[in-house]
CSV table of C-alpha atoms in Angstrom, one decimal:
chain,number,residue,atom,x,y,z
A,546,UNK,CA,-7.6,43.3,-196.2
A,547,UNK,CA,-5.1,44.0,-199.4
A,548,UNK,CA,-8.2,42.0,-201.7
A,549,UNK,CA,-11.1,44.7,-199.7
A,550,UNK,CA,-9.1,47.8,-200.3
A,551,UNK,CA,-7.9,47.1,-203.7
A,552,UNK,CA,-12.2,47.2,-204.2
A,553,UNK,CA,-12.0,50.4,-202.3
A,554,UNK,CA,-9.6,52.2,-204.7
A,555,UNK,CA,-11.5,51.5,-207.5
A,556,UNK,CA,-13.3,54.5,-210.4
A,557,UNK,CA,-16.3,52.6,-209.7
A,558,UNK,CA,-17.1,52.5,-206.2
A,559,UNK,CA,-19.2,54.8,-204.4
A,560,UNK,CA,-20.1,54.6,-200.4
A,561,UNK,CA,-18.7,51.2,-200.0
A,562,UNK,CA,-17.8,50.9,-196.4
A,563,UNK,CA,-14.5,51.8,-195.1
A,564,UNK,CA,-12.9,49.3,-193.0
A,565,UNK,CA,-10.8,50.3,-190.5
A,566,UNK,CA,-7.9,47.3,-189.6
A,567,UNK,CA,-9.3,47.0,-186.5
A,568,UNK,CA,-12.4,46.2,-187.6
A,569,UNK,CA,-10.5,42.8,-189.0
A,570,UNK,CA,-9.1,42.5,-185.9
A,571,UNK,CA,-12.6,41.4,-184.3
A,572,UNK,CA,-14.1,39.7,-187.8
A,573,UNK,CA,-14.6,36.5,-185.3
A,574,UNK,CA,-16.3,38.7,-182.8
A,575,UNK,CA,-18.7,40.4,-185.3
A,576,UNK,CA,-19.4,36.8,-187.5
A,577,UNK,CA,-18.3,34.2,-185.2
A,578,UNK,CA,-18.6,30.7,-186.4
A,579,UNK,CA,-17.3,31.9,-190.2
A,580,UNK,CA,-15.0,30.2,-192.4
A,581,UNK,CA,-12.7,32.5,-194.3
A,582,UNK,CA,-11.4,31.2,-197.7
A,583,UNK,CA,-8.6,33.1,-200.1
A,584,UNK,CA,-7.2,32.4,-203.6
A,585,UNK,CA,-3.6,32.9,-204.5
A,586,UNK,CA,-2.4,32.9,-208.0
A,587,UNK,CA,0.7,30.9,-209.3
A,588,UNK,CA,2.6,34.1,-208.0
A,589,UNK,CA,1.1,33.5,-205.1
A,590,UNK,CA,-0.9,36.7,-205.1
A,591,UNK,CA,-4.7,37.0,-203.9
A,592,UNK,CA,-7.1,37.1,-206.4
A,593,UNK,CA,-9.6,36.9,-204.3
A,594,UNK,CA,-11.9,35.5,-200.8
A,595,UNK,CA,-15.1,34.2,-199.8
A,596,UNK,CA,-16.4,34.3,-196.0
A,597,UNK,CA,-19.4,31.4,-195.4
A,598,UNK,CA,-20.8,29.2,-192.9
A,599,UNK,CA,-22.8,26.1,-192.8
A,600,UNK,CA,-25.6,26.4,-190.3
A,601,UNK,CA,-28.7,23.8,-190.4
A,602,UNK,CA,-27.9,22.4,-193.7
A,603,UNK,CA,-27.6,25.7,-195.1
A,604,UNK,CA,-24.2,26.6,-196.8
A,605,UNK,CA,-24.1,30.2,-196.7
A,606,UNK,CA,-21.3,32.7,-198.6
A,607,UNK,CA,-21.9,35.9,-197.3
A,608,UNK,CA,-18.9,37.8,-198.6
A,609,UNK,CA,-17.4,37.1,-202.1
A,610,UNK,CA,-14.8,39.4,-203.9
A,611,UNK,CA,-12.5,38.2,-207.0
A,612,UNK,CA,-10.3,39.9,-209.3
A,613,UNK,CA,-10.2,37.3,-211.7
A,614,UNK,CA,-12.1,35.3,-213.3
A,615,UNK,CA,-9.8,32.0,-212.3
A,616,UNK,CA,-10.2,33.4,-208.5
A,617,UNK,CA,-14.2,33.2,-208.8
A,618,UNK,CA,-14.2,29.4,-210.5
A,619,UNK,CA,-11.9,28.6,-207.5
A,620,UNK,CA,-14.2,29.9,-204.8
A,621,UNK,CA,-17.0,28.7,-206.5
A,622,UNK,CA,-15.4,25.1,-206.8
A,623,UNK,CA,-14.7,25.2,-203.1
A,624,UNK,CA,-19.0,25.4,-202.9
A,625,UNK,CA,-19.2,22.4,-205.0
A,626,UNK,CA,-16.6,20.4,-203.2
A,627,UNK,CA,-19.4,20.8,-200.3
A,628,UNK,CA,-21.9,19.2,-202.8
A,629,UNK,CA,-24.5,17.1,-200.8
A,630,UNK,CA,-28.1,16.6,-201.8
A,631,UNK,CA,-29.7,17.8,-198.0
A,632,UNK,CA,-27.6,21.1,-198.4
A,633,UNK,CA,-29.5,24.3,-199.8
A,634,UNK,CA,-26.8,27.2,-200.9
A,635,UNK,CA,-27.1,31.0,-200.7
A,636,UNK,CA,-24.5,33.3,-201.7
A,637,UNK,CA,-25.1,36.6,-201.1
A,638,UNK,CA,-23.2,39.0,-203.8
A,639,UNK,CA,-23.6,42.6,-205.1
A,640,UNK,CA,-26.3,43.2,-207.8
A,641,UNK,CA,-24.1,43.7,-210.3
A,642,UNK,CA,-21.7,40.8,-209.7
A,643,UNK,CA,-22.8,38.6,-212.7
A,644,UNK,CA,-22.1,35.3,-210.8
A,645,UNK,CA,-25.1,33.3,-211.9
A,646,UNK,CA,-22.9,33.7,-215.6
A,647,UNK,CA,-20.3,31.3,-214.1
A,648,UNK,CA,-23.1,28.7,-214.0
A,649,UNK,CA,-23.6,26.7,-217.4
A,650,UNK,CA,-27.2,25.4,-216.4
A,651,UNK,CA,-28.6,28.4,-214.8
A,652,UNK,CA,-32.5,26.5,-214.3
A,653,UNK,CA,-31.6,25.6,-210.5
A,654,UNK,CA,-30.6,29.1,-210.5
A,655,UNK,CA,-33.1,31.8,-208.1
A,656,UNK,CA,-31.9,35.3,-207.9
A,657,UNK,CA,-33.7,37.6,-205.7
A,658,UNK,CA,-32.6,41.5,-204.9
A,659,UNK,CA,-33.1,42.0,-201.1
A,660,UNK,CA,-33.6,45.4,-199.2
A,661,UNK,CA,-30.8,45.8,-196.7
A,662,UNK,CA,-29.8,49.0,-195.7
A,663,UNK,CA,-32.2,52.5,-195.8
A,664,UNK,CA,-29.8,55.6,-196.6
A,665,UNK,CA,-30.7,59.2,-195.3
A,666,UNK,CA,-29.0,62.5,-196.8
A,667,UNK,CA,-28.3,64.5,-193.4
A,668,UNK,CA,-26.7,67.5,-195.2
A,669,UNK,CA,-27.7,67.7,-198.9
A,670,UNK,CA,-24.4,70.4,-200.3
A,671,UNK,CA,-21.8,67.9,-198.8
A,672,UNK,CA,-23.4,64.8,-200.8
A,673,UNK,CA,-23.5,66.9,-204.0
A,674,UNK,CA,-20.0,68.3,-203.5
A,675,UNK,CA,-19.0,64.3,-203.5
A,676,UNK,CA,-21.0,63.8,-206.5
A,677,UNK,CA,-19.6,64.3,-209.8
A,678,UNK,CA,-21.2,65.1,-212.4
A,679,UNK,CA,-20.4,62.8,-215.9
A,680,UNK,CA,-19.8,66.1,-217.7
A,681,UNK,CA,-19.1,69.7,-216.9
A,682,UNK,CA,-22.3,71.1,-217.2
A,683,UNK,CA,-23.8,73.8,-214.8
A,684,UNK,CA,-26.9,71.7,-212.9
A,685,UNK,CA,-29.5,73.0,-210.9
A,686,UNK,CA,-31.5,70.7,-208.6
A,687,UNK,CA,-34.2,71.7,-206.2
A,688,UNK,CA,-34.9,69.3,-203.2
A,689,UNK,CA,-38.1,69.9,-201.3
A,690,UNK,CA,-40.0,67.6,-198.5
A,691,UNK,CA,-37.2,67.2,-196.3
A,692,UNK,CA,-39.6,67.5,-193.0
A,693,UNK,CA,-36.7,67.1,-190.7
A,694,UNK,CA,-33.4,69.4,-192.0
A,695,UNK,CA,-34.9,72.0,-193.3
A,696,UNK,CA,-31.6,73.3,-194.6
A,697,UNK,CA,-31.0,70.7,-197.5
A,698,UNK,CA,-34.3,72.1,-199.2
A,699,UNK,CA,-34.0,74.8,-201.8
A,700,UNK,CA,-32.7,75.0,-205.5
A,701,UNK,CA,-29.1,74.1,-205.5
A,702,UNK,CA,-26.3,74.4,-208.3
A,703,UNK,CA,-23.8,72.2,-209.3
A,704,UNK,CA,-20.5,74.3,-211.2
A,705,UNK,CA,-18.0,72.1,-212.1
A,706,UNK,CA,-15.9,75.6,-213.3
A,707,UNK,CA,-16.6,77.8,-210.6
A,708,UNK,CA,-15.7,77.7,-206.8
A,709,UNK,CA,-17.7,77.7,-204.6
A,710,UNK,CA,-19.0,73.7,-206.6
A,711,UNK,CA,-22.3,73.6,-205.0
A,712,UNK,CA,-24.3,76.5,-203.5
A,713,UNK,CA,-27.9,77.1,-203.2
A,714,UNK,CA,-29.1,79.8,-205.4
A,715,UNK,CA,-32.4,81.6,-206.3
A,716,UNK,CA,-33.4,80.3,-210.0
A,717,UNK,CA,-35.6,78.2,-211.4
A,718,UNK,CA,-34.1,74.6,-211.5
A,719,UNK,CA,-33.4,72.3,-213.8
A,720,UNK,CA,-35.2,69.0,-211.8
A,721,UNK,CA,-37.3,68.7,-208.7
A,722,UNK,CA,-37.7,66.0,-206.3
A,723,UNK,CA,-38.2,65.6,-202.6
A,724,UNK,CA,-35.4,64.3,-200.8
A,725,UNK,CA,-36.1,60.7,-200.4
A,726,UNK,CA,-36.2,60.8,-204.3
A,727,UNK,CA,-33.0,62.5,-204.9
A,728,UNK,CA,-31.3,60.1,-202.3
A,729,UNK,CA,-32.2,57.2,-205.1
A,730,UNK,CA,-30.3,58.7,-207.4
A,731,UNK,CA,-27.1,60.5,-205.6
A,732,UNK,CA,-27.0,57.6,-203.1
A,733,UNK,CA,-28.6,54.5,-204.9
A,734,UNK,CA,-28.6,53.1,-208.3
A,735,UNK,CA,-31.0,55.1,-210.1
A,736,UNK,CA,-29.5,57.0,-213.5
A,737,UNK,CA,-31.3,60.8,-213.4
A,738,UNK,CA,-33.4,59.7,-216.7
A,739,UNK,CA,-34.6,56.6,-215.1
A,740,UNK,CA,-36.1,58.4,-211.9
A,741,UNK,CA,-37.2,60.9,-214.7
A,742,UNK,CA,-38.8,57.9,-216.6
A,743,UNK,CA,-40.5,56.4,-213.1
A,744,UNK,CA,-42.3,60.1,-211.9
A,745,UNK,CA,-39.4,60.4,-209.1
A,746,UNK,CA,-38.4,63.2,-210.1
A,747,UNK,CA,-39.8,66.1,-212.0
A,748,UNK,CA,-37.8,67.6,-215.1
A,749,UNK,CA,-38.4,71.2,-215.7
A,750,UNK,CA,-35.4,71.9,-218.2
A,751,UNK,CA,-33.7,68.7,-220.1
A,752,UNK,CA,-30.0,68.8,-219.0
A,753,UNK,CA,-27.6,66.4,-221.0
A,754,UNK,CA,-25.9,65.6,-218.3
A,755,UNK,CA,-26.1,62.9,-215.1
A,756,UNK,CA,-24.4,62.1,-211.8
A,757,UNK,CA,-21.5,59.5,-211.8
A,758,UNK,CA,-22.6,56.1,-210.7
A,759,UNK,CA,-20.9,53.3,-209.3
A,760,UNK,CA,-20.9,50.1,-207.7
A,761,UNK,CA,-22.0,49.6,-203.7
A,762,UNK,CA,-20.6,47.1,-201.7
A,763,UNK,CA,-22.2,46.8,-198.3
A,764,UNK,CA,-21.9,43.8,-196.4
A,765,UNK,CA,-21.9,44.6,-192.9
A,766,UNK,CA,-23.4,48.1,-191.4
A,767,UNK,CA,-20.9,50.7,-190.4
């Protein structure tokens, strides 16, 4: 729990799930049949943990965090001391976790990016208000298409010096996108230039400027 919500209070994380203590009060009931691993330090501090199950011949980890690099050559040494030649390993790891770099041979090595989760922007001002901007710059976004609130669309500013932060306003804006598209790049992992680059989203007037991003951590739904 101390090892998750270190993760949680971190710059870089944005929409990770928040998990309430009793949720780890009923881990077995959730994910029954998992193995629950933890690395302490010399000072006998966690570093870090690894949930997984072997089911079929299958050695599954699906749930890895480490603080250190020591902590994630220990978990990963725990896989190895499982080493059999009829076992198959997974271990399923945020995509920006690096963990294939542990790995001096990396042939044997597939890495595959998995859909998981769909994300749907119910009320478009509170997710902006949430969503710094990297510098101080006024922004104006226009969201359009959204078929079933018909509230979130509209041109919308973004004042990091002024209160009210975020209302909708009457102007022309400085990018378009339907909703789905703006949800790529407030909620997913999309930069503003890249859905730029990719035709997601429409720039009318060039603002140097960008939302903050961040690393997401979902491993169970909430």
């Amino acid at each position: 729990m101390k090892l998750y919500q270190a993760k949680l209070n971190q710059d870089d994380q944005r929409n990770t799930v928040v998990r309430a203590e009793w949720w780890w009060d009923r881990l077995d009931t959730y994910y029954p049949g998992r193995s629950i691993c933890v690395y302490f330090d010399k000072k006998q501090q966690p570093q870090g943990y690894m949930f997984y199950r072997i089911v079929e011949r299958n050695f599954r980890v699906e749930e890895m965090y480490y603080q250190t690099p020591q902590a994630a050559k220990a978990l990963l040494s725990i896989i190895a001391s499982h080493s059999s030649s009829d076992l198959k390993y997974y271990v399923k790891m945020p995509e920006e976790s690096l963990l294939e770099e542990f790995f001096p041979e990396q042939e044997g090595i597939t890495v595959k990016i998995l859909p998981y989760m769909m994300t749907r922007i119910i009320n478009i001002k509170q997710v902006l208000e949430a969503s710094p901007l990297v510098n101080n710059k006024k922004l104006t976004i226009e969201v359009t298409n959204d078929d079933i609130i018909a509230e979130n669309n509209g041109v919308w500013l973004i004042d990091n010096a002024n209160e009210p932060r975020v209302r909708e306003v009457e102007t022309d804006p400085d990018y378009t996108a339907s909703l789905t598209n703006w949800t790529k790049v407030l909620l997913g992992h999309l930069t503003l230039k890249q859905a730029v680059q990719l035709g997601f989203v429409k720039e009318n007037h060039p603002v140097n400027t960008d939302f903050v991003k961040g690393d997401v951590s979902f491993y169970d739904y909430f």
